[in-house]
Each structure stands twice: as structure tokens, then as C-alpha cells.
PDB file of C-alpha atoms and ligand atoms in Angstrom:
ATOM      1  CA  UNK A 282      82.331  85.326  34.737  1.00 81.00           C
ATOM      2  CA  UNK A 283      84.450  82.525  36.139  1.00 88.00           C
ATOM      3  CA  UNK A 284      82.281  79.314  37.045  1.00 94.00           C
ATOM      4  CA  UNK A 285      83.480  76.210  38.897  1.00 97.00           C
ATOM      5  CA  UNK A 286      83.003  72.849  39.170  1.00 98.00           C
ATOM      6  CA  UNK A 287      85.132  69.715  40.787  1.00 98.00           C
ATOM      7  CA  UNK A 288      84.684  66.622  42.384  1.00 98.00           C
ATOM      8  CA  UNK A 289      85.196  66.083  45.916  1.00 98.00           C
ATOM      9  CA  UNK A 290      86.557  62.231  47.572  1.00 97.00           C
ATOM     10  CA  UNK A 291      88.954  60.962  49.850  1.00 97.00           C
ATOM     11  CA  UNK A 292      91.457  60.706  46.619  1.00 93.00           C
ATOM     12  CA  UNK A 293      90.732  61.848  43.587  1.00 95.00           C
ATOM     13  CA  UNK A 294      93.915  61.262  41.412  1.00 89.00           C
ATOM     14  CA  UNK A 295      92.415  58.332  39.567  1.00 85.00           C
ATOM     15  CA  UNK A 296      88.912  59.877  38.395  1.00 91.00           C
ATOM     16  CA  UNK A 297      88.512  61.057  34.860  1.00 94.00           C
ATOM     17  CA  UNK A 298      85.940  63.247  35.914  1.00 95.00           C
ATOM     18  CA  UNK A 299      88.803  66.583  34.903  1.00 96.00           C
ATOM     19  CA  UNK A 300      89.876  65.507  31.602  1.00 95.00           C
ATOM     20  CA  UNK A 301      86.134  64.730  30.642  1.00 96.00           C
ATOM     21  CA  UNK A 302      84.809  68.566  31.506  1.00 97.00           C
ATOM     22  CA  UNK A 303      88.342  69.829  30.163  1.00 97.00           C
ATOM     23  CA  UNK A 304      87.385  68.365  26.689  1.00 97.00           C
ATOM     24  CA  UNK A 305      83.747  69.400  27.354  1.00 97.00           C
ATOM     25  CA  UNK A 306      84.343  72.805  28.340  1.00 96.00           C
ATOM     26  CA  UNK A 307      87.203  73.033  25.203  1.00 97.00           C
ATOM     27  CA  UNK A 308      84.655  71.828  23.044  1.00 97.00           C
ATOM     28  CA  UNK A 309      81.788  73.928  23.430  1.00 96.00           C
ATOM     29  CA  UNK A 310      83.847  77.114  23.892  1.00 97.00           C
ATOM     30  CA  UNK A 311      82.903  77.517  27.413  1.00 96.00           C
ATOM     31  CA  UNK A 312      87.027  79.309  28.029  1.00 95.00           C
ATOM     32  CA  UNK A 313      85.565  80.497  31.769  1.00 95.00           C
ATOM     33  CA  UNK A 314      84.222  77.109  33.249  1.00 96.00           C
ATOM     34  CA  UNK A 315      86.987  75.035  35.271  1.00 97.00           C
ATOM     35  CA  UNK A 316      86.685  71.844  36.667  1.00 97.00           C
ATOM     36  CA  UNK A 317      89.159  70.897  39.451  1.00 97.00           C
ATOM     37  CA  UNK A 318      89.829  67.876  41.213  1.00 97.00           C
ATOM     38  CA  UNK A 319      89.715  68.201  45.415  1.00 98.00           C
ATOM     39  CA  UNK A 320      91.036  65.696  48.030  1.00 97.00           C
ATOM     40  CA  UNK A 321      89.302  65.928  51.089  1.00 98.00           C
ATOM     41  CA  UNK A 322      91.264  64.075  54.342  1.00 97.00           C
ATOM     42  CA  UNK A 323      87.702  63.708  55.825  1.00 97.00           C
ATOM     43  CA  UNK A 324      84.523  65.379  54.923  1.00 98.00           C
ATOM     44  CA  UNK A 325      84.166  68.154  57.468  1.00 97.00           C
ATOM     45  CA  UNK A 326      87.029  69.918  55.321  1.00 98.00           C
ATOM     46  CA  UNK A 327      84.182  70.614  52.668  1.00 98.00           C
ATOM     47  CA  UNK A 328      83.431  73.193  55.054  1.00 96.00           C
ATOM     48  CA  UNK A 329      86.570  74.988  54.376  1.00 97.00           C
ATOM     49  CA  UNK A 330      86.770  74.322  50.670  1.00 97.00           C
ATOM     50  CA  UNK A 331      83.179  76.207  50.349  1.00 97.00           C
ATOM     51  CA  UNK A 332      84.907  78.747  52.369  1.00 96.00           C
ATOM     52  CA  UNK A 333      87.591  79.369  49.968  1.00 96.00           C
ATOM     53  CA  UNK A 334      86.347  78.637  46.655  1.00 96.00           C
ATOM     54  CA  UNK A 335      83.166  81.251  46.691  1.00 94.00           C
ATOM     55  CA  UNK A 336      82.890  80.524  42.792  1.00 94.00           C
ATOM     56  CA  UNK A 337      81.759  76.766  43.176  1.00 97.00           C
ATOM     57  CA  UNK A 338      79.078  76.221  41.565  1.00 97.00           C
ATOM     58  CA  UNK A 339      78.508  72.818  41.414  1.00 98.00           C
ATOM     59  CA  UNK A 340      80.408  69.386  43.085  1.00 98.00           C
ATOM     60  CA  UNK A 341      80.425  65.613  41.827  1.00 98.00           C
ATOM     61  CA  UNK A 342      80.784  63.247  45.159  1.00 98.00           C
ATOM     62  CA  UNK A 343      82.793  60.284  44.911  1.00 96.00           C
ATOM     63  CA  UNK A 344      84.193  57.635  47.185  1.00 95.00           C
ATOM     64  CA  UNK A 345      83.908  57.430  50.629  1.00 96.00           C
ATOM     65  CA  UNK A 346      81.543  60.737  50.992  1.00 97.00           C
ATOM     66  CA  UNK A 347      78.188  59.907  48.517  1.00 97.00           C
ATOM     67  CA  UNK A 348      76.357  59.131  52.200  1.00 96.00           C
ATOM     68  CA  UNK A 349      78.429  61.565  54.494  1.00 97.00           C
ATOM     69  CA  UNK A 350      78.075  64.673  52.629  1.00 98.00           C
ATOM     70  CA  UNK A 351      74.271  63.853  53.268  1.00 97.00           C
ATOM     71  CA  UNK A 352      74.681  66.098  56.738  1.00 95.00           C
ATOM     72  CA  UNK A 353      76.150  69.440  54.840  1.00 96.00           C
ATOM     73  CA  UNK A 354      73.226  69.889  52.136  1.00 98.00           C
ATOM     74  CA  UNK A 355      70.212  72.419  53.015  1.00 97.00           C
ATOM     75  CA  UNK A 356      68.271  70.344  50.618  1.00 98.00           C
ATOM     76  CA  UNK A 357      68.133  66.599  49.277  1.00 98.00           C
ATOM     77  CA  UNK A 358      66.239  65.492  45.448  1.00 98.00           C
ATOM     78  CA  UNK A 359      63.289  63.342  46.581  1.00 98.00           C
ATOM     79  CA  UNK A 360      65.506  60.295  43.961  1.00 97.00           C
ATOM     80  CA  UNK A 361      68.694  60.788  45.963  1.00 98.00           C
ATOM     81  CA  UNK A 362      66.893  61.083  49.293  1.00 97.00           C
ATOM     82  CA  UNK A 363      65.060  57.375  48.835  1.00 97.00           C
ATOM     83  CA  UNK A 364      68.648  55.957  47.783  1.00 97.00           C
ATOM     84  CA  UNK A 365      70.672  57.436  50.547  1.00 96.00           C
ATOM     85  CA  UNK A 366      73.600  58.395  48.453  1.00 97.00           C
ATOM     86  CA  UNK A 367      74.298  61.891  46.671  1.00 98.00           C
ATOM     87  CA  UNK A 368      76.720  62.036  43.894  1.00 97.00           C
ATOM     88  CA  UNK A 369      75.851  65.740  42.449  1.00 98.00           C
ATOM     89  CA  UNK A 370      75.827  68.846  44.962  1.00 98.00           C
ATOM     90  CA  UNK A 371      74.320  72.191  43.177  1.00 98.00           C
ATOM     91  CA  UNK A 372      75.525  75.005  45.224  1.00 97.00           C
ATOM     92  CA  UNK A 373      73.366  78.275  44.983  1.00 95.00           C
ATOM     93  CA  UNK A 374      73.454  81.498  47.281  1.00 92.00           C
ATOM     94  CA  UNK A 375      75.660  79.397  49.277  1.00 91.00           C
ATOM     95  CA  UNK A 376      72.658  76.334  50.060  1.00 96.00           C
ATOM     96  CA  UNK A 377      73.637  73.210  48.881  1.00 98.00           C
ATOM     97  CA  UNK A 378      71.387  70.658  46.903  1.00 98.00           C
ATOM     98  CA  UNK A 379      72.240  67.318  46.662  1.00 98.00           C
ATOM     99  CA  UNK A 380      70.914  64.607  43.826  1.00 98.00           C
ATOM    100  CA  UNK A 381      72.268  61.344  42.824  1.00 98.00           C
ATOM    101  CA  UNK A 382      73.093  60.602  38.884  1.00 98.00           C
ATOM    102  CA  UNK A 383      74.866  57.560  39.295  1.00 98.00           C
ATOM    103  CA  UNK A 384      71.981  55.450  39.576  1.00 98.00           C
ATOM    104  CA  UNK A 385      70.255  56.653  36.507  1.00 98.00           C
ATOM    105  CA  UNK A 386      73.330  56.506  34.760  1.00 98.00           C
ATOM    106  CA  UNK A 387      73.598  52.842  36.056  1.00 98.00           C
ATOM    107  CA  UNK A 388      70.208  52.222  35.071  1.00 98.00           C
ATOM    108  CA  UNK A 389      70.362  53.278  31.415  1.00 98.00           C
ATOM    109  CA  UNK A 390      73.950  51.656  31.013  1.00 98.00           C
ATOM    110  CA  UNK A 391      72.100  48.505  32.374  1.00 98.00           C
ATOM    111  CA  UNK A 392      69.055  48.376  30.081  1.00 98.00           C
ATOM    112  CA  UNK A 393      71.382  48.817  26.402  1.00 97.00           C
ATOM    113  CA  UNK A 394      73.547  45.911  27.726  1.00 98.00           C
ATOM    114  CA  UNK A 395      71.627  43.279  29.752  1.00 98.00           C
ATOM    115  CA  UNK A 396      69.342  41.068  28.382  1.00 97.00           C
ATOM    116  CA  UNK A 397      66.759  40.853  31.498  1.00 95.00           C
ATOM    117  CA  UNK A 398      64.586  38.095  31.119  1.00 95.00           C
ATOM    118  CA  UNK A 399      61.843  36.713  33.687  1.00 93.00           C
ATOM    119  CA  UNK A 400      64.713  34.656  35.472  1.00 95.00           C
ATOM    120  CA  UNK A 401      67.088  37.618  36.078  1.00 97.00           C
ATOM    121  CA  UNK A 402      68.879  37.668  39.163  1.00 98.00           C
ATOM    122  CA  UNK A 403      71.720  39.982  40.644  1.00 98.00           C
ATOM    123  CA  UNK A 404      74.361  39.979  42.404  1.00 98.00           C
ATOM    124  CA  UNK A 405      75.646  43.736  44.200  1.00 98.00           C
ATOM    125  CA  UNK A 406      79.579  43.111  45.934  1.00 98.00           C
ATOM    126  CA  UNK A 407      79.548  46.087  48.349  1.00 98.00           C
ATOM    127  CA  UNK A 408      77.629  48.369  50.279  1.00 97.00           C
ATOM    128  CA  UNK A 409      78.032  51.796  49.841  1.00 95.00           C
ATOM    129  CA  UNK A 410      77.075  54.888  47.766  1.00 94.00           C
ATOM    130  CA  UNK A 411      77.107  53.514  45.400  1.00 96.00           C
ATOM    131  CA  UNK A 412      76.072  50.277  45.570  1.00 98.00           C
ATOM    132  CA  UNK A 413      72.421  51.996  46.902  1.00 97.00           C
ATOM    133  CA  UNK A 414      72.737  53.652  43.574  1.00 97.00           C
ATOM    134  CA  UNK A 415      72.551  50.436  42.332  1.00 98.00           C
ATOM    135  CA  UNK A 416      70.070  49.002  43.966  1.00 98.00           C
ATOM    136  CA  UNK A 417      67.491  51.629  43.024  1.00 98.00           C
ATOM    137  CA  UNK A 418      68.258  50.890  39.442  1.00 98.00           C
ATOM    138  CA  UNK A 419      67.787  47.587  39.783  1.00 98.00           C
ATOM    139  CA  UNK A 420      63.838  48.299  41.859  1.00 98.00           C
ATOM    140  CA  UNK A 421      62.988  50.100  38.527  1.00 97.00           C
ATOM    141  CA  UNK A 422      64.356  47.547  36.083  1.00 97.00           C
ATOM    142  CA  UNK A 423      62.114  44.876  38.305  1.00 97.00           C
ATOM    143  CA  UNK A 424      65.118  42.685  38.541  1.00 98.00           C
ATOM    144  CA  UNK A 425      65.600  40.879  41.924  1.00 98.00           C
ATOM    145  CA  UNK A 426      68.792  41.222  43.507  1.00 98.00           C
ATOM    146  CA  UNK A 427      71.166  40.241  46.605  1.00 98.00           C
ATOM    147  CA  UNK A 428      73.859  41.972  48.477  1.00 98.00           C
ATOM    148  CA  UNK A 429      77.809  41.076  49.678  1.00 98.00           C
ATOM    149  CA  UNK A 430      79.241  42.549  52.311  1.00 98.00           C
ATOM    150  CA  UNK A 431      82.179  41.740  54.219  1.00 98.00           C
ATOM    151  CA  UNK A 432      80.719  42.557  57.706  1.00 98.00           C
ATOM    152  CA  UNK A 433      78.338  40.060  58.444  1.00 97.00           C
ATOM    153  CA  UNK A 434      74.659  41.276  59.481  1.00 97.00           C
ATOM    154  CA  UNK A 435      75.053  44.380  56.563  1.00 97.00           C
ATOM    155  CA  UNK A 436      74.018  42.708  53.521  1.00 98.00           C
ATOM    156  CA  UNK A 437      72.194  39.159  52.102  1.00 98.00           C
ATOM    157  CA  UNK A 438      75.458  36.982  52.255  1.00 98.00           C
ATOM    158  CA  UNK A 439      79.594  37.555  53.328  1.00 98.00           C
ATOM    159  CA  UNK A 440      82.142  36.824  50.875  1.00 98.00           C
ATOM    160  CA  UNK A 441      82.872  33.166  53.201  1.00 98.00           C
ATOM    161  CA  UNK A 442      78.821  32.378  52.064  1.00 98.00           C
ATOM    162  CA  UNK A 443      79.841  32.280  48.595  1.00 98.00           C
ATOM    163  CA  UNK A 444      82.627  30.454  49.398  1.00 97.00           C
ATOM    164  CA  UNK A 445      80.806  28.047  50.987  1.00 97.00           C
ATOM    165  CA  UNK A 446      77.611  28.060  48.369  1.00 98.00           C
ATOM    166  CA  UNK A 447      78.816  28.374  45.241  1.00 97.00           C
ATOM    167  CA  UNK A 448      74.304  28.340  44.197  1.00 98.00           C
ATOM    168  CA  UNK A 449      74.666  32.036  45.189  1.00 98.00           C
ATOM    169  CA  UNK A 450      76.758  32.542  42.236  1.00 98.00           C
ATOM    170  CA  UNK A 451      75.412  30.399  40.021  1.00 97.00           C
ATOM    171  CA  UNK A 452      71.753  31.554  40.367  1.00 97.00           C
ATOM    172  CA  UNK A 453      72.724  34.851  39.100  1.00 98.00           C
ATOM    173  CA  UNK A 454      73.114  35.840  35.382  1.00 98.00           C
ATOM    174  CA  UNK A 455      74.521  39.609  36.690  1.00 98.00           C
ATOM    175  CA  UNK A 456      77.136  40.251  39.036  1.00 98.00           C
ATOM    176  CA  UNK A 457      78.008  44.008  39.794  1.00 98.00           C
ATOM    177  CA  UNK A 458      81.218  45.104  41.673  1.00 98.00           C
ATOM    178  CA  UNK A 459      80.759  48.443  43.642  1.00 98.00           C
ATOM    179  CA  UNK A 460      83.367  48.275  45.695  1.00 98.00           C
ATOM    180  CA  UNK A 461      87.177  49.714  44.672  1.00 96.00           C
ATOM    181  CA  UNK A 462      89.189  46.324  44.915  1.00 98.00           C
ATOM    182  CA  UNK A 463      90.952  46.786  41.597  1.00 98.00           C
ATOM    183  CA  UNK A 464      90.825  50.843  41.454  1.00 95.00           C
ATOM    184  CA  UNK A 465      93.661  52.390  40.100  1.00 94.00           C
ATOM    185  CA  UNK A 466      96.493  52.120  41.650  1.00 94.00           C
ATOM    186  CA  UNK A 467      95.755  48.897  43.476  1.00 96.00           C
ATOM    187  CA  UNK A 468      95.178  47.072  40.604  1.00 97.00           C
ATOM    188  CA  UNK A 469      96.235  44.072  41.042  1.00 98.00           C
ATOM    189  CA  UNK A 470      93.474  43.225  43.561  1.00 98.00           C
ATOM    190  CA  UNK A 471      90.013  41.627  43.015  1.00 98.00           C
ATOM    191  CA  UNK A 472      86.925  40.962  44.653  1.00 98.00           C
ATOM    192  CA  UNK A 473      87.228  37.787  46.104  1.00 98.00           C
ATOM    193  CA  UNK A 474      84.347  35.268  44.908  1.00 98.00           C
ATOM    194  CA  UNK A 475      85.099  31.846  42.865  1.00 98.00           C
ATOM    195  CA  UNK A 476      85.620  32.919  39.445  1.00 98.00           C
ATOM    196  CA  UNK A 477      85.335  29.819  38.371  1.00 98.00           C
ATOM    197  CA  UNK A 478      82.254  29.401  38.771  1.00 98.00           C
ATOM    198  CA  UNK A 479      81.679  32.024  36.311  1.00 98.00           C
ATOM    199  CA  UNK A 480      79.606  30.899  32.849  1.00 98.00           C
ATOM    200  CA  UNK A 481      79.088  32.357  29.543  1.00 98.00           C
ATOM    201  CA  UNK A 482      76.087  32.943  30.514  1.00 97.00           C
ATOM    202  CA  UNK A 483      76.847  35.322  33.326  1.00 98.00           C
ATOM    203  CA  UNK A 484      77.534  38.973  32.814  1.00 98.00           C
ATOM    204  CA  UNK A 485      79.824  41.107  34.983  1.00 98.00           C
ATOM    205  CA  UNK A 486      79.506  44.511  35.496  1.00 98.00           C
ATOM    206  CA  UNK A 487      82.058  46.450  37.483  1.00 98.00           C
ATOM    207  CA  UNK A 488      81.613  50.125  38.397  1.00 98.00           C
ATOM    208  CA  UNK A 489      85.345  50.748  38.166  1.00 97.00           C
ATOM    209  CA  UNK A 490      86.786  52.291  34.790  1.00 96.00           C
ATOM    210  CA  UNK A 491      90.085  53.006  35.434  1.00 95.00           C
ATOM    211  CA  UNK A 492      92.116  50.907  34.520  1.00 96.00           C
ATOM    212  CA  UNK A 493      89.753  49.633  31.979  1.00 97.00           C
ATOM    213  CA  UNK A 494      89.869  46.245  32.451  1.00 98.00           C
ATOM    214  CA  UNK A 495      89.904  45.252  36.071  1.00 98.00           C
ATOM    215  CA  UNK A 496      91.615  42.033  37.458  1.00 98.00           C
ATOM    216  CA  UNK A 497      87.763  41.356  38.557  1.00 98.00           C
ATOM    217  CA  UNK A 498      86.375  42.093  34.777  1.00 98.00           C
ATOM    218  CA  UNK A 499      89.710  39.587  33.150  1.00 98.00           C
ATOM    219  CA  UNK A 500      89.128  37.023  35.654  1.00 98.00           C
ATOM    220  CA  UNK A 501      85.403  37.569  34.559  1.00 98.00           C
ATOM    221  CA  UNK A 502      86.967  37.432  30.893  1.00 98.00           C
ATOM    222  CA  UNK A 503      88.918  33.965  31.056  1.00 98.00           C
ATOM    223  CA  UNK A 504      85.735  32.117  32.091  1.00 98.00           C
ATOM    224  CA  UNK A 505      84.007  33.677  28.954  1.00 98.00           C
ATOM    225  CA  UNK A 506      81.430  35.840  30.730  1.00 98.00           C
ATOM    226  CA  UNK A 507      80.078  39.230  28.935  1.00 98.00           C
ATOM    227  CA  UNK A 508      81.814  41.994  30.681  1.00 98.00           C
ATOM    228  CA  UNK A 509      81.529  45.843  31.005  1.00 98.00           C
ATOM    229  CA  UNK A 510      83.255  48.657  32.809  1.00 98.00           C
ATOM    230  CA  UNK A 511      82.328  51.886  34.024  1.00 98.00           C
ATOM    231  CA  UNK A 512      83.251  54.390  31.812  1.00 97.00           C
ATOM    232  CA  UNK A 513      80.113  54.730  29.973  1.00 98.00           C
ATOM    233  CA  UNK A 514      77.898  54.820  33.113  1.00 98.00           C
ATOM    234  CA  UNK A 515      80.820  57.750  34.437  1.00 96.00           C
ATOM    235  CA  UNK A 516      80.077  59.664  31.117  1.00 96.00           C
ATOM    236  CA  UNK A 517      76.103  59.543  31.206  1.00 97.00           C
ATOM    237  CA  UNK A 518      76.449  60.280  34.981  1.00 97.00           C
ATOM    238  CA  UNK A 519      78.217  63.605  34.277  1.00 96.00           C
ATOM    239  CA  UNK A 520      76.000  64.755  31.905  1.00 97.00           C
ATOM    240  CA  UNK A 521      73.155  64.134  33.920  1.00 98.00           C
ATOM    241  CA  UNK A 522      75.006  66.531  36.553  1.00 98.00           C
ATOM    242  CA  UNK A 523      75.439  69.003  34.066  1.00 97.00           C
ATOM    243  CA  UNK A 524      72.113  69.298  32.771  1.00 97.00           C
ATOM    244  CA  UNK A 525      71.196  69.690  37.057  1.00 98.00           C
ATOM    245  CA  UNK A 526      73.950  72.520  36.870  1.00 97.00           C
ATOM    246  CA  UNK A 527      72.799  74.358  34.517  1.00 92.00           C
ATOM    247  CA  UNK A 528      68.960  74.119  34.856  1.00 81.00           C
TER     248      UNK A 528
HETATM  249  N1  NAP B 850      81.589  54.472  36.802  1.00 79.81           N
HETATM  250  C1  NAP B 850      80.999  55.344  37.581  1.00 79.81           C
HETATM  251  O1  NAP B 850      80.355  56.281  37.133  1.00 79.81           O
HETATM  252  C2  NAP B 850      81.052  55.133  39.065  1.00 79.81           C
HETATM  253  C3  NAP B 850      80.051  55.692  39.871  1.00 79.81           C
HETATM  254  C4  NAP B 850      80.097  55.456  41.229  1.00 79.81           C
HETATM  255  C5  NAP B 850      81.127  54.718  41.785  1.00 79.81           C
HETATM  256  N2  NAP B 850      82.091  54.190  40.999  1.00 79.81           N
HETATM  257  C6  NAP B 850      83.177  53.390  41.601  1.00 79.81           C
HETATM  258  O2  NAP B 850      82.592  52.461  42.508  1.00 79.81           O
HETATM  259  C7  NAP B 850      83.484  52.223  43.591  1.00 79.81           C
HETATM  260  C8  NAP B 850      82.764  52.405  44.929  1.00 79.81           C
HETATM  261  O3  NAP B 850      82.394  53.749  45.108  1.00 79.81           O
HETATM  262  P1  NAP B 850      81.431  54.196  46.337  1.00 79.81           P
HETATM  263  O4  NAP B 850      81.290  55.647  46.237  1.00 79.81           O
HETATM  264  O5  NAP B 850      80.224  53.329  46.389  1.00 79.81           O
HETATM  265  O6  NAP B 850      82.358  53.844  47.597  1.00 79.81           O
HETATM  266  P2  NAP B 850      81.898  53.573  49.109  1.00 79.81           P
HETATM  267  O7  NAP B 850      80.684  54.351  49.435  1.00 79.81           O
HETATM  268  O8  NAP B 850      83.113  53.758  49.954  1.00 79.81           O
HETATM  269  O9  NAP B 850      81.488  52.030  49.096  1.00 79.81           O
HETATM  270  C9  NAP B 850      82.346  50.992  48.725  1.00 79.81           C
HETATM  271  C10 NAP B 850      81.876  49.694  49.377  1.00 79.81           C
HETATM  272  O10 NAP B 850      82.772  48.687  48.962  1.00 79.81           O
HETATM  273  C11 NAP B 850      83.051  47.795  50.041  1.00 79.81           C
HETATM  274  N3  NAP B 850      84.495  47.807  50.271  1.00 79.81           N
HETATM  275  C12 NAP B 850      85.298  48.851  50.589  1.00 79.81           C
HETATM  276  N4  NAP B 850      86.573  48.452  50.747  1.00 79.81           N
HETATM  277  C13 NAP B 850      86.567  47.123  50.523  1.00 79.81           C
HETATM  278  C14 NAP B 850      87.577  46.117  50.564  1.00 79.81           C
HETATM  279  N5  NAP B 850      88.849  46.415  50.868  1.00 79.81           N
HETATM  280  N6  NAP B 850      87.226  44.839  50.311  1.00 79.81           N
HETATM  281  C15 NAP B 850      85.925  44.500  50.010  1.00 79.81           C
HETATM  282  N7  NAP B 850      84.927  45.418  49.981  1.00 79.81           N
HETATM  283  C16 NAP B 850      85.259  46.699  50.223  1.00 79.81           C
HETATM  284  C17 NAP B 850      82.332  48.319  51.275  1.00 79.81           C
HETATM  285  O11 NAP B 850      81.179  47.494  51.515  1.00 79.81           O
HETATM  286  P3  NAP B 850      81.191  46.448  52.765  1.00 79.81           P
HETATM  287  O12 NAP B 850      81.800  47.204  53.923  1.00 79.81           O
HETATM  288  O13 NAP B 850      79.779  46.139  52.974  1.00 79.81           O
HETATM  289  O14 NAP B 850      82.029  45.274  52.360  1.00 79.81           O
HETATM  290  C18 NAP B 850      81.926  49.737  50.902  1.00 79.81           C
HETATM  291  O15 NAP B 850      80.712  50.130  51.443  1.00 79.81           O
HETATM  292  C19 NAP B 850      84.660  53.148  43.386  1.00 79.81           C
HETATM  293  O16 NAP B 850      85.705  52.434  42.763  1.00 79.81           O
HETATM  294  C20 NAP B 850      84.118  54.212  42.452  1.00 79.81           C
HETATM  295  O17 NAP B 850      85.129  54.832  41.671  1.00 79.81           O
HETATM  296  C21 NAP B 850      82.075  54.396  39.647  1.00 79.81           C
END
């Protein structure tokens, strides 16, 4: 029987999401299982998607809906309920569940990379789905962290504090982009902070994998700072949906 998956967001053309259950699905000689790729204009036209696609059985959330899509599920995973952000909808009898992946995904990604020592400090640029993903990562690992916003009131500091105190920067050793300056196909666009007051010792994290190596991760680069995209943390995060699939 014909099963379906797909990721819903405001555009989809850059996610790898397809190609990686394509090969998946090739792979393990699952010839019935599609994945498929949906732009939605706004949310609310999730409503008609369900309507028309009775074989969903699962959805991957991405940008701007992880905290809208909140309002459509019949049930929330106690983990994706204390972050605020759902990136996995499991769709059963026509209830929706939602859970969130990205931040464990974030949080294993984290641990194999990052050296955390006593002194750790972080740095989250943006507020969203996914930087709440984040965040709850970060609670587990114990590592203390601040947030950048550009609306003033919303997070720790604006983009014009860090202009103005370039300590905020350098009392960090990790620095994590969640926002989508550099996504594919604005690439040549970058969170704007002082790169150069980037240090070896400082390691930057962005969330973005496509293109691989951001304008934020080469300006990160130049000043000789350990660097990482987010491909793996995409990978481990579809998995994890998966295995809440097909449980
Ligand atoms: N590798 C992975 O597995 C993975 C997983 C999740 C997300 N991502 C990537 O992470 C990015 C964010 O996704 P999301 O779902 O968190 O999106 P989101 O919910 O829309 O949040 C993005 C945040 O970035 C900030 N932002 C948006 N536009 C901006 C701009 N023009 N300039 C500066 N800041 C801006 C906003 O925070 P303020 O309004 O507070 O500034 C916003 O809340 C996307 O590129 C997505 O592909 C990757």
C-alpha cells in the first residue's frame, strides 16, 4: 500500500529532505513509500493539503511554520511541547501528533563536536523554531547561553549591542546561526555580527546546509574559527522522524 511522507514550509525548493528519503526509500527496497516536497503560501493551506493527500502519513515542518502548525495538531510530545516548536507531525486516523527532532539532533551533533568545558558560553542569532530547538539542547548540555534578535525586547541583545560590545562576542567560545541569512538562494548574505572578532578559539555552528559553506561559516573560516554546517544535524533529525513514523 502506498505511504507518504513530505515536508511542509513556506518554500521548500532548497531542502534536501526529498533526495535523502529517495535514497533511503531506494535503498531499503521500500518501492511504495514517497516523499514529496509541499509549499504552503501560509499555514492554514495544510488544511487543504490533508484534504487531498488522504495517504499522508507523516510531515517534517520547516521554516516559518515549526511554531504555527502548533494550532492544527490534536496532540503535542511532552519534548516538543516544553520547546514550543514541532518539526515532525505523525498523522494517524486523521489526528495529528506533533514532536520536535531537531533539537535532539542538534544536541547529539553538538556533543561529538564541541569541546564544552566549565567556561562554555553560547551564542543563539535568531529566534524561532528553531532556535527554541536549540535552546533546549543547550539546557541539557548545561551550557549557558544568550539570544540575538533583531527586534529589541525578544531576545538577550540586538545585532546594534554587539556592535556596540564586541565582550558579547568575545565571551563566547560557540556561536550558532538559526536564522536563514545565507540559505540557498540568497547566499550571498550573512548574519551581521563583527567577524573579526572571531578567534581560533571560537566555534561556529550554523544550522544552514545548503549551500555547504555559508558566507556566515567562510567569514567564520578566514578568522580561523572551527566551523560546522547542518547537514549532519538534518540527517540525524530525519531519522529520528522516521523511527516516530514508524513506531
Ligand atoms: N540542519 C537542520 O536540520 C535544520 C533544522 C532546523 C532549521 N534549519 C535551518 O535553520 C533556519 C531557521 O529555521 P527556523 O525554522 O527556525 O525558521 P524561523 O522559525 O522562521 O526562525 C528564523 C529566525 O531567524 C530570524 N530571522 C529571520 N529573518 C531574518 C533576517 N532577514 N535577518 C536576521 N534574522 C532573521 C528571526 O529571529 P528574530 O526575528 O528574532 O531576528 C526568526 O525568528 C533555516 O535556514 C532552516 O533551514 C536547519
Amino acid at each position: 500500500m502506498e505511504k507518504k511522507y513530505g515536508l511542509i514550509g513556506a518554500t521548500v525548493s532548497h531542502s534536501f529532505s526529498k533526495s535523502y528519503f529517495d535514497e533511503k526509500f531506494f535503498r531499503e527496497g521500500l518501492r511504495d513509500y514517497h516523499y514529496d516536497l509541499y509549499s504552503l503560501p501560509t499555514i492554514d493551506d495544510l488544511k487543504k493539503l490533508l484534504a487531498e493527500t488522504p495517504e499522508l502519513e507523516g510531515l517534517n515542518v520547516t521554516i516559518p511554520y515549526k511554531e504555527q502548525v502548533v494550532k492544527f495538531l490534536s496532540e503535542i510530545d511532552t519534548e516538543a511541547k516544553k520547546i514550543g516548536a514541532v518539526n515532525v507531525i505523525k498523522i494517524k486516523n486523521g489526528k495529528l501528533k506533533g514532536f520536535n527532532t531537531d533539537s535532539a539532533a542538534f544536541f547529539e551533533t553538538l556533543q561529538k563536536w564541541f569541546p564544552r568545558t566549565e567556561q562554555s558560553k553560547a551564542l543563539i542569532l535568531g529566534t524561532g523554531g528553531s532556535a527554541k530547538a536549540v535552546q533546549q539542547a543547550l539546557k541539557k548540555l548545561s551550557i549557558p547561553y544568550e539570544t540575538v534578535s533583531r527586534e529589541k525586547g525578544k531576545a538577550d541583545h540586538t545585532y546594534e549591542d554587539l556592535d556596540q560590545d564586541g565582550k558579547i562576542i568575545a565571551g563566547v567560545q560557540l556561536i550558532i546561526n538559526t536564522t536563514p541569512l545565507g540559505m540557498s538562494p540568497n547566499t550571498n548574505t550573512c548574519p551581521p555580527i563583527n567577524y573579526e572578532l572571531l578567534t581560533t578559539d571560537h566555534y561556529v555552528y550554523d544550522l544552514i546546509y545548503n549551500p555547504a559553506r555559508t558566507l556566515f561559516l567562510q567569514k567564520a573560516e578566514m578568522r580561523g574559527a572551527h566551523f560546522k554546517n547542518g547537514l549532519e544535524m538534518l540527517h540525524v533529525q530525519a531519522e529520528k522522524s522516521w523511527e516516530i513514523w514508524n513506531n
